Short mmCIF file of C-alpha atoms in Angstrom, two decimals:
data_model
loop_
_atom_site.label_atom_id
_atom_site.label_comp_id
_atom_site.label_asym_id
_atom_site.label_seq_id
_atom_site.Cartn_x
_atom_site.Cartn_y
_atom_site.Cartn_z
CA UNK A 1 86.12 121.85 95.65
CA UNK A 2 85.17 118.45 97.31
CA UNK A 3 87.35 117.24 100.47
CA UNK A 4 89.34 114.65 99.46
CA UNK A 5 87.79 111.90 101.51
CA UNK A 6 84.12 112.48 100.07
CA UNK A 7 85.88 112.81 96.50
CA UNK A 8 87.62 109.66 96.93
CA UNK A 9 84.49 107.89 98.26
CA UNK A 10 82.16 109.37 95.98
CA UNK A 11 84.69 107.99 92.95
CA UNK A 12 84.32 105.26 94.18
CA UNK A 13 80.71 104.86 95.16
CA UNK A 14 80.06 105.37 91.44
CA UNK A 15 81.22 102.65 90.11
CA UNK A 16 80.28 100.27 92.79
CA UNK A 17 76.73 101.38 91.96
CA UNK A 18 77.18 101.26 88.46
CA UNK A 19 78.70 97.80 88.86
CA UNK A 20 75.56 96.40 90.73
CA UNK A 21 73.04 97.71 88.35
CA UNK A 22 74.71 96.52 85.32
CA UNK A 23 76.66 93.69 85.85
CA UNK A 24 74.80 92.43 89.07
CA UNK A 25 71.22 93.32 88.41
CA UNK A 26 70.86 95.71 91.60
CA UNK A 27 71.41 92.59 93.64
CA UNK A 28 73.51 93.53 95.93
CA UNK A 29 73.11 95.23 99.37
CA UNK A 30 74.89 98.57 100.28
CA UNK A 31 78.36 97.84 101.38
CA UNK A 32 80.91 100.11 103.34
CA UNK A 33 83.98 100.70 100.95
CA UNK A 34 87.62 100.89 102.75
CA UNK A 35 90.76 101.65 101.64
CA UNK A 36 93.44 99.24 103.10
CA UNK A 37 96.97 98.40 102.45
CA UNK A 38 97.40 94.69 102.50
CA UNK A 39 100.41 93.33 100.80
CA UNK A 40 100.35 92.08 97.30
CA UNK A 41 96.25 92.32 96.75
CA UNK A 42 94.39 94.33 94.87
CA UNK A 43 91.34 94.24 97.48
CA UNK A 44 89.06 91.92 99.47
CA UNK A 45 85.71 91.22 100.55
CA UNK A 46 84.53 91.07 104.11
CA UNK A 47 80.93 89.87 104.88
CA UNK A 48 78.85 91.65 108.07
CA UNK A 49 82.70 93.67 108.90
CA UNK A 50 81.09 96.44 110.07
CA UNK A 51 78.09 97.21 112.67
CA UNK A 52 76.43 99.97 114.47
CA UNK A 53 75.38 100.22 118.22
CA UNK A 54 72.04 99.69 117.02
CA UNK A 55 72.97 96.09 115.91
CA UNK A 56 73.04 97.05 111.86
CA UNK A 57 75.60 95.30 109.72
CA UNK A 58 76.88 96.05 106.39
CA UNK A 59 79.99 94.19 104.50
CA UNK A 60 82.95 95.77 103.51
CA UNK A 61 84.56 95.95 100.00
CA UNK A 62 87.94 96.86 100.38
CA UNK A 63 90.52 98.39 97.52
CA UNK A 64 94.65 99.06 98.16
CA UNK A 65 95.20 102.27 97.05
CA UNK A 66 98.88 101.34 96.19
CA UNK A 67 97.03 100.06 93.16
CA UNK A 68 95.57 103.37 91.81
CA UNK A 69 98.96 104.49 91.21
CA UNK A 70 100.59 101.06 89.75
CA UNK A 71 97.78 100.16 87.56
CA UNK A 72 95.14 101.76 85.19
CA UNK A 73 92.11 102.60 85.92
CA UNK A 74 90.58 99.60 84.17
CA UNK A 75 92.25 97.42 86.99
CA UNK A 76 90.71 99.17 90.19
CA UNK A 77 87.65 98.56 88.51
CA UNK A 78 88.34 94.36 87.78
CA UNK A 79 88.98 95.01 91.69
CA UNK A 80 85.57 96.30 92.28
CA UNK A 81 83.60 93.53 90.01
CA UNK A 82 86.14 90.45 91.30
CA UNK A 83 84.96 91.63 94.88
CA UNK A 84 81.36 92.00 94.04
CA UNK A 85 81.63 88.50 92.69
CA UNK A 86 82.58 87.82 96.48
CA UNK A 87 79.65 89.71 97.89
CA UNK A 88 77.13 88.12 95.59
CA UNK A 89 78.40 84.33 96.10
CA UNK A 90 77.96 85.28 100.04
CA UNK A 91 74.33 87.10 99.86
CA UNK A 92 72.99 84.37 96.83
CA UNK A 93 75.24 81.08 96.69
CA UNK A 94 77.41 79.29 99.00
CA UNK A 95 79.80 80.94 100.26
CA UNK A 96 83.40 79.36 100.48
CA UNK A 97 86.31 79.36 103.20
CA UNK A 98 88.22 82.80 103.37
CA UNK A 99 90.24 83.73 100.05
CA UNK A 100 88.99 80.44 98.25
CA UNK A 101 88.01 81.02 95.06
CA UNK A 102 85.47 78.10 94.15
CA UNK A 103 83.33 77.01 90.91
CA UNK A 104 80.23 78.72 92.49
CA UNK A 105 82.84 81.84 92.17
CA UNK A 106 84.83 81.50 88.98
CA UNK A 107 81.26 80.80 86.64
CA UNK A 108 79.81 84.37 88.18
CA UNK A 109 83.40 85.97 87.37
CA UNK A 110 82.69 84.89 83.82
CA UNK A 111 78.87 85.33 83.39
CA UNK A 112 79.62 89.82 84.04
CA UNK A 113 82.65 89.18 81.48
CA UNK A 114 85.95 88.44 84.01
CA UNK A 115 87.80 85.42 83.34
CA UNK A 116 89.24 84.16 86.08
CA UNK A 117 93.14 82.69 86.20
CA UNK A 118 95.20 81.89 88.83
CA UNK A 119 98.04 84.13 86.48
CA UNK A 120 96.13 86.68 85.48
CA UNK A 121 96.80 85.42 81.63
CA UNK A 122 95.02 82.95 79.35
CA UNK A 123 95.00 79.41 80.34
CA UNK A 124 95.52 79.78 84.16
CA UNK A 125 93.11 77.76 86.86
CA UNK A 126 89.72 78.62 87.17
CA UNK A 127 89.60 78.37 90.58
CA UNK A 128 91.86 78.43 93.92
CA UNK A 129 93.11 80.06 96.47
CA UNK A 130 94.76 83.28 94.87
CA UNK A 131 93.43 84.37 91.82
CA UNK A 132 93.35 87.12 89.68
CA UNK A 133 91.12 87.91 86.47
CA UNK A 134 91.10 89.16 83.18
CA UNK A 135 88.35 91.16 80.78
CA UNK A 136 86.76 88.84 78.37
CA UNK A 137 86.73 90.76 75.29
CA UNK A 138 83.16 91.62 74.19
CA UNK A 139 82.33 90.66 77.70
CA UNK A 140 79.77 92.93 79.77
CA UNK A 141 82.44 94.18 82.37
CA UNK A 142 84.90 95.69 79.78
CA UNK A 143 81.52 97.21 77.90
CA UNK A 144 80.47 98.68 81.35
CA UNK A 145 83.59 99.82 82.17
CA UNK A 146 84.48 101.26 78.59
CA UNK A 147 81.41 103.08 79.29
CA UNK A 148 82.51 104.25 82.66
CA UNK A 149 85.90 105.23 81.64
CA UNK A 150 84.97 106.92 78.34
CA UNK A 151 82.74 109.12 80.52
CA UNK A 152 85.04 112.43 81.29
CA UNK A 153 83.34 112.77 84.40
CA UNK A 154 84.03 109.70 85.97
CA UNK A 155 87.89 110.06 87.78
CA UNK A 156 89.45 108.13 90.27
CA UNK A 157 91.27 111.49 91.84
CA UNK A 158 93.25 110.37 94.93
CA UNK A 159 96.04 107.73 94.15
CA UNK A 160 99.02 106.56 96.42
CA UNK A 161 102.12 109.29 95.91
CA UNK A 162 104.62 106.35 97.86
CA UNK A 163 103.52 102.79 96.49
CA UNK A 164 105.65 100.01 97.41
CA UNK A 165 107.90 100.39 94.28
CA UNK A 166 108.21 102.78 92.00
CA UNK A 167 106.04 102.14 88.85
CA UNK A 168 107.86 101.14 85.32
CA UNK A 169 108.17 103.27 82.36
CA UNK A 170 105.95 100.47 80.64
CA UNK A 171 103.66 100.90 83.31
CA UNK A 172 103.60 104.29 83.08
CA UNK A 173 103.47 104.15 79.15
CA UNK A 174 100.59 101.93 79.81
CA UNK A 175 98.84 104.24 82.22
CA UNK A 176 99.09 107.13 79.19
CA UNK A 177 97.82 105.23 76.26
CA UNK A 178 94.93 103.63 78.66
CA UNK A 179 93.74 106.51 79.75
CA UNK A 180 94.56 108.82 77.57
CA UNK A 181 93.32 111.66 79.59
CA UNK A 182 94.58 113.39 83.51
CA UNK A 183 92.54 111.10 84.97
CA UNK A 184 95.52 109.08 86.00
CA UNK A 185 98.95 110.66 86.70
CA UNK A 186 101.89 108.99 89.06
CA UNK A 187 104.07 111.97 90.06
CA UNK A 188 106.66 110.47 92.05
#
């Protein structure tokens, strides 16, 4: 049995390399993922955050575990790909002020199959400060991640046992007929 910190990692590692390959083209440069708890986001993107003595630096992709247990498993990985979008517009376009979500932004979002809205729900802004996403059906993020998640290997293990609230019986009825498998339980 794996420690849970390499588990978690490793989970995760997986489909931030599957992410870059397929929707990204290999493009991007190793990043350091984090688990942080920042109120009401699903994660964030942190160019050059980290550095060794040796004067290295690497950015930092970071997810809120309160999500794995309020959400599916197709959500953490939206996360992933709407903060990838961040690290490519900083490595190959222009990068924006912190938490803006530009143009440059919202037509990469949408060419690896998330639409971005400022609600999270069709016909929401393209672009602004907070912003949130949705699959494009037929897109190439919900065929990569159908892939990902129809793969009984691929888990997220480690979730949150004390979110912030308690999740909803919808959201828990949501959580069995997404995943459809014990890949995702909320115990609490």
């Amino acid at each position: 049995m794996q420690r849970p910190t390499s588990e978690t990692y490793k989970e995760l590692q997986f489909a931030v390399d599957v992410f870059n390959k397929e929707l990204f083209d290999g493009q991007l440069p190793d990043c350091l993922i984090t688990l942080q708890r920042r109120p009401r986001t699903g994660g964030y993107f942190s160019p050059a955050r980290f550095g060794t003595r040796n004067g290295k630096t690497t950015d930092e992709i970071a997810l809120n575990p309160e999500n794995f247990a309020l959400h599916p498993l197709l959500f953490i990985l939206q996360v992933v790909a709407h903060e990838q979008a961040h690290q490519w517009q900083h490595h190959f376009g222009k990068p924006t002020r912190r938490t803006y979500h530009d143009r440059e932004w919202s037509e990469k979002m949408i060419s690896i199959g998330l639409m971005p809205s400022h609600t999270g729900s069709p016909g929401g802004r393209k672009v602004g400060q907070k912003m949130s996403d949705y699959p494009i059906p037929g897109g190439k993020f919900l065929e990569v991640a159908n892939r990902l998640l129809s793969d009984r290997s691929f888990i997220i293990t480690w979730y949150d046992r004390y979110p912030p609230r308690r999740p909803s019986a919808a959201e828990l009825a949501e959580h069995a007929a997404d995943e459809g498998s014990p890949r995702f339980q909320c115990n609490k």
